[in-house]
Amino acid sequence: MTDGRSAGGQRIRSLTTRGMMVPLKFTLGTSAAIVKAVPLLLVDLLNEDGVTGRAYAFCYRPSGAVAISSHLVEAVDLLKGKDITPFDVTQTLSRQFALLGVTGAVRMALSLLDMAMWDATAQIQRVPLSSLLGSRPRPLLAYDSRGLGLMEPDRLAEEVKTLLESGLRAVKLRLGYPSLSEDLAALRTVRRSISGDDVAIMVDYNQALTRTEAVLRGRELEKEGIYWVEEPIAHDDYVASAAIARELRVPIQIGENFNGPEGLLRAVNARASDYIMVDVARIGGVTGWLHAAGVAAAHGIEMSSHLMPEISSHLLSATQTAHWLEYVDWADAIIEEPLKIRAGMVLTSEKVGSGISWDEAKLKRLETI
Ligand SMILES: [Mg+2]
């Protein structure tokens, strides 16, 4: 570098954030909420090389997008004019925000910054993100997570048929009806609507149950041949989760709410689940994911992704114990090149960076936050 910068460093010139409400093709009723549109926060981080790093995150609520954006603006102000790498950002900003607490919206802001910086670095190197991480873009095992919310059995039967037209051979069903018999009826409806037995069914309770109820329901559900039971109870009760994992034969899946790799490590140490799944915007971006993947690899635990499949596909491509990509098409409404599915697998983008670029014409049609 001729301008006094270290090799690999970036100087941030400007940050743009945009909150967008993205309507879903499939209304998603979970035990926690009925979701018809999702708030996404879009981040553009322009550096002094003229390269724009991009990232987006699902913000759970519109106010989440506002809070995350506000933290991001302040974080970028702290970095302006400095020669930085994603590694430095994780190190320095975690300290700056420590007293406020590096959780929730703060963690998501720092994760987004990290994701955008890694995207820019891969663009500068002219390689896909997965290649920058020492791997390459790979086709990934993926399940369809777009639909199968809590709904009438007739609609479930129709929806699973529509979902399977995508070519994926696995689906996720939301459970947490008032009774076990309703959960079983929903599962059996989905099973009956699938021709052949080569389609995996994951079930997700979105933290709806008590420990006792989780064991009672799990014992019946596991007789039906399901692939995993996700978040049966409060996401951070690792002691109770470990007890459930010991009681049931069917694997327990948790992790979308892990706060940073340290959250994942606590869950792994408590043997809270059989499988883990990581949300790139809660685990600390690309940097946090790599640390988490190291822990998973060291313990031989299968690791899946949570939402944001565009960047997660690159990260799973470079994860030693990569398991399933959670496929949703939410970002199809905002990006130029949606992910492609071939022969039951999701193809990781082979473009440089994370492969995310905004489709401004599509964005104009969306409601802003
Ligand atoms: Mg879930």
Short mmCIF file of N, CA and C in Angstrom, two decimals, residues 15 17 41 43 45 55 57-59 64-76 79 89 93 97 100-117 259 280-285:
data_model
loop_
_atom_site.label_atom_id
_atom_site.label_comp_id
_atom_site.label_asym_id
_atom_site.label_seq_id
_atom_site.Cartn_x
_atom_site.Cartn_y
_atom_site.Cartn_z
N LEU A 15 -21.46 4.97 5.44
CA LEU A 15 -22.39 3.88 5.74
C LEU A 15 -23.79 4.30 5.31
N THR A 17 -27.76 2.73 5.64
CA THR A 17 -28.64 1.64 6.09
C THR A 17 -30.04 1.93 5.62
N LEU A 41 -32.83 -5.21 7.43
CA LEU A 41 -31.97 -4.01 7.38
C LEU A 41 -30.86 -4.25 6.37
N VAL A 43 -27.42 -2.99 4.53
CA VAL A 43 -26.24 -2.20 4.88
C VAL A 43 -25.31 -2.07 3.68
N LEU A 45 -21.56 -0.42 2.98
CA LEU A 45 -20.39 0.17 3.64
C LEU A 45 -19.36 0.49 2.56
N ALA A 55 -24.43 -6.19 3.24
CA ALA A 55 -24.96 -7.26 4.09
C ALA A 55 -26.38 -6.88 4.45
N ALA A 57 -29.71 -8.18 7.35
CA ALA A 57 -30.11 -9.08 8.44
C ALA A 57 -31.61 -8.98 8.65
N PHE A 58 -32.18 -10.09 9.09
CA PHE A 58 -33.57 -10.14 9.55
C PHE A 58 -33.58 -9.55 10.95
N CYS A 59 -34.43 -8.53 11.18
CA CYS A 59 -34.39 -7.78 12.44
C CYS A 59 -35.53 -8.12 13.41
N GLY A 64 -36.43 -3.22 15.67
CA GLY A 64 -35.10 -3.84 15.67
C GLY A 64 -34.23 -3.21 14.59
N ALA A 65 -34.82 -2.97 13.41
CA ALA A 65 -34.06 -2.37 12.31
C ALA A 65 -33.59 -0.97 12.70
N VAL A 66 -34.46 -0.21 13.38
CA VAL A 66 -34.12 1.16 13.80
C VAL A 66 -32.98 1.13 14.83
N ALA A 67 -33.10 0.23 15.80
CA ALA A 67 -32.09 0.15 16.86
C ALA A 67 -30.74 -0.31 16.30
N ILE A 68 -30.76 -1.30 15.44
CA ILE A 68 -29.51 -1.83 14.87
C ILE A 68 -28.84 -0.74 14.02
N SER A 69 -29.65 -0.03 13.25
CA SER A 69 -29.11 1.03 12.41
C SER A 69 -28.44 2.11 13.27
N SER A 70 -29.08 2.46 14.37
CA SER A 70 -28.55 3.49 15.26
C SER A 70 -27.20 3.05 15.86
N HIS A 71 -27.10 1.79 16.27
CA HIS A 71 -25.81 1.29 16.79
C HIS A 71 -24.74 1.27 15.70
N LEU A 72 -25.17 0.93 14.49
CA LEU A 72 -24.22 0.86 13.36
C LEU A 72 -23.63 2.23 13.05
N VAL A 73 -24.49 3.24 13.05
CA VAL A 73 -24.02 4.61 12.76
C VAL A 73 -22.94 5.00 13.77
N GLU A 74 -23.20 4.72 15.03
CA GLU A 74 -22.22 5.08 16.06
C GLU A 74 -20.94 4.26 15.93
N ALA A 75 -21.10 2.97 15.64
CA ALA A 75 -19.92 2.09 15.49
C ALA A 75 -19.04 2.58 14.34
N VAL A 76 -19.66 2.96 13.23
CA VAL A 76 -18.88 3.42 12.07
C VAL A 76 -18.21 4.75 12.38
N LEU A 79 -14.96 4.33 13.89
CA LEU A 79 -13.93 3.73 13.03
C LEU A 79 -13.47 4.65 11.90
N VAL A 89 -12.22 -4.83 14.09
CA VAL A 89 -13.56 -4.37 14.45
C VAL A 89 -14.11 -5.20 15.59
N LEU A 93 -14.58 -2.83 18.83
CA LEU A 93 -15.96 -2.41 19.08
C LEU A 93 -16.61 -3.20 20.22
N PHE A 97 -18.62 -1.22 23.23
CA PHE A 97 -20.04 -1.43 23.54
C PHE A 97 -20.25 -2.36 24.74
N LEU A 100 -22.79 -1.28 27.48
CA LEU A 100 -24.19 -1.34 27.03
C LEU A 100 -24.63 -2.79 26.92
N GLY A 101 -23.68 -3.64 26.57
CA GLY A 101 -23.97 -5.07 26.44
C GLY A 101 -23.94 -5.50 24.99
N VAL A 102 -23.03 -6.42 24.66
CA VAL A 102 -22.93 -6.89 23.27
C VAL A 102 -23.89 -8.06 23.09
N THR A 103 -25.17 -7.72 23.06
CA THR A 103 -26.23 -8.70 22.87
C THR A 103 -27.25 -8.05 21.92
N GLY A 104 -28.27 -8.79 21.56
CA GLY A 104 -29.40 -8.25 20.80
C GLY A 104 -28.98 -7.34 19.66
N ALA A 105 -29.57 -6.12 19.67
CA ALA A 105 -29.36 -5.18 18.55
C ALA A 105 -27.90 -4.76 18.41
N VAL A 106 -27.18 -4.65 19.52
CA VAL A 106 -25.76 -4.28 19.44
C VAL A 106 -24.99 -5.39 18.74
N ARG A 107 -25.21 -6.62 19.18
CA ARG A 107 -24.51 -7.76 18.56
C ARG A 107 -24.82 -7.82 17.07
N MET A 108 -26.08 -7.56 16.72
CA MET A 108 -26.46 -7.64 15.31
C MET A 108 -25.81 -6.52 14.50
N ALA A 109 -25.70 -5.33 15.10
CA ALA A 109 -25.03 -4.22 14.40
C ALA A 109 -23.57 -4.56 14.13
N LEU A 110 -22.88 -5.08 15.15
CA LEU A 110 -21.46 -5.40 14.97
C LEU A 110 -21.30 -6.56 13.99
N SER A 111 -22.23 -7.50 14.01
CA SER A 111 -22.19 -8.63 13.07
C SER A 111 -22.35 -8.13 11.64
N LEU A 112 -23.31 -7.21 11.43
CA LEU A 112 -23.54 -6.69 10.08
C LEU A 112 -22.31 -5.95 9.55
N LEU A 113 -21.68 -5.19 10.44
CA LEU A 113 -20.47 -4.47 10.06
C LEU A 113 -19.39 -5.45 9.61
N ASP A 114 -19.23 -6.50 10.38
CA ASP A 114 -18.25 -7.55 10.07
C ASP A 114 -18.58 -8.20 8.72
N MET A 115 -19.87 -8.53 8.51
CA MET A 115 -20.29 -9.18 7.26
C MET A 115 -20.00 -8.28 6.05
N ALA A 116 -20.31 -6.99 6.19
CA ALA A 116 -20.10 -6.06 5.08
C ALA A 116 -18.61 -5.90 4.80
N MET A 117 -17.79 -5.87 5.86
CA MET A 117 -16.34 -5.73 5.66
C MET A 117 -15.74 -6.96 4.98
N ASN A 259 -25.78 -16.03 21.43
CA ASN A 259 -25.19 -14.70 21.35
C ASN A 259 -23.67 -14.83 21.29
N VAL A 280 -25.90 -15.97 11.50
CA VAL A 280 -24.68 -15.19 11.23
C VAL A 280 -24.75 -13.78 11.85
N ALA A 281 -25.96 -13.22 11.98
CA ALA A 281 -26.10 -11.87 12.52
C ALA A 281 -26.12 -11.85 14.05
N ARG A 282 -26.19 -13.01 14.69
CA ARG A 282 -26.15 -13.05 16.16
C ARG A 282 -24.85 -13.66 16.68
N ILE A 283 -24.17 -14.41 15.78
CA ILE A 283 -22.97 -15.13 16.22
C ILE A 283 -21.73 -14.26 16.11
N GLY A 284 -21.90 -13.07 15.47
CA GLY A 284 -20.74 -12.18 15.33
C GLY A 284 -20.25 -12.08 13.90
N GLY A 285 -21.16 -12.25 12.94
CA GLY A 285 -20.79 -12.11 11.53
C GLY A 285 -19.92 -13.26 11.07
#
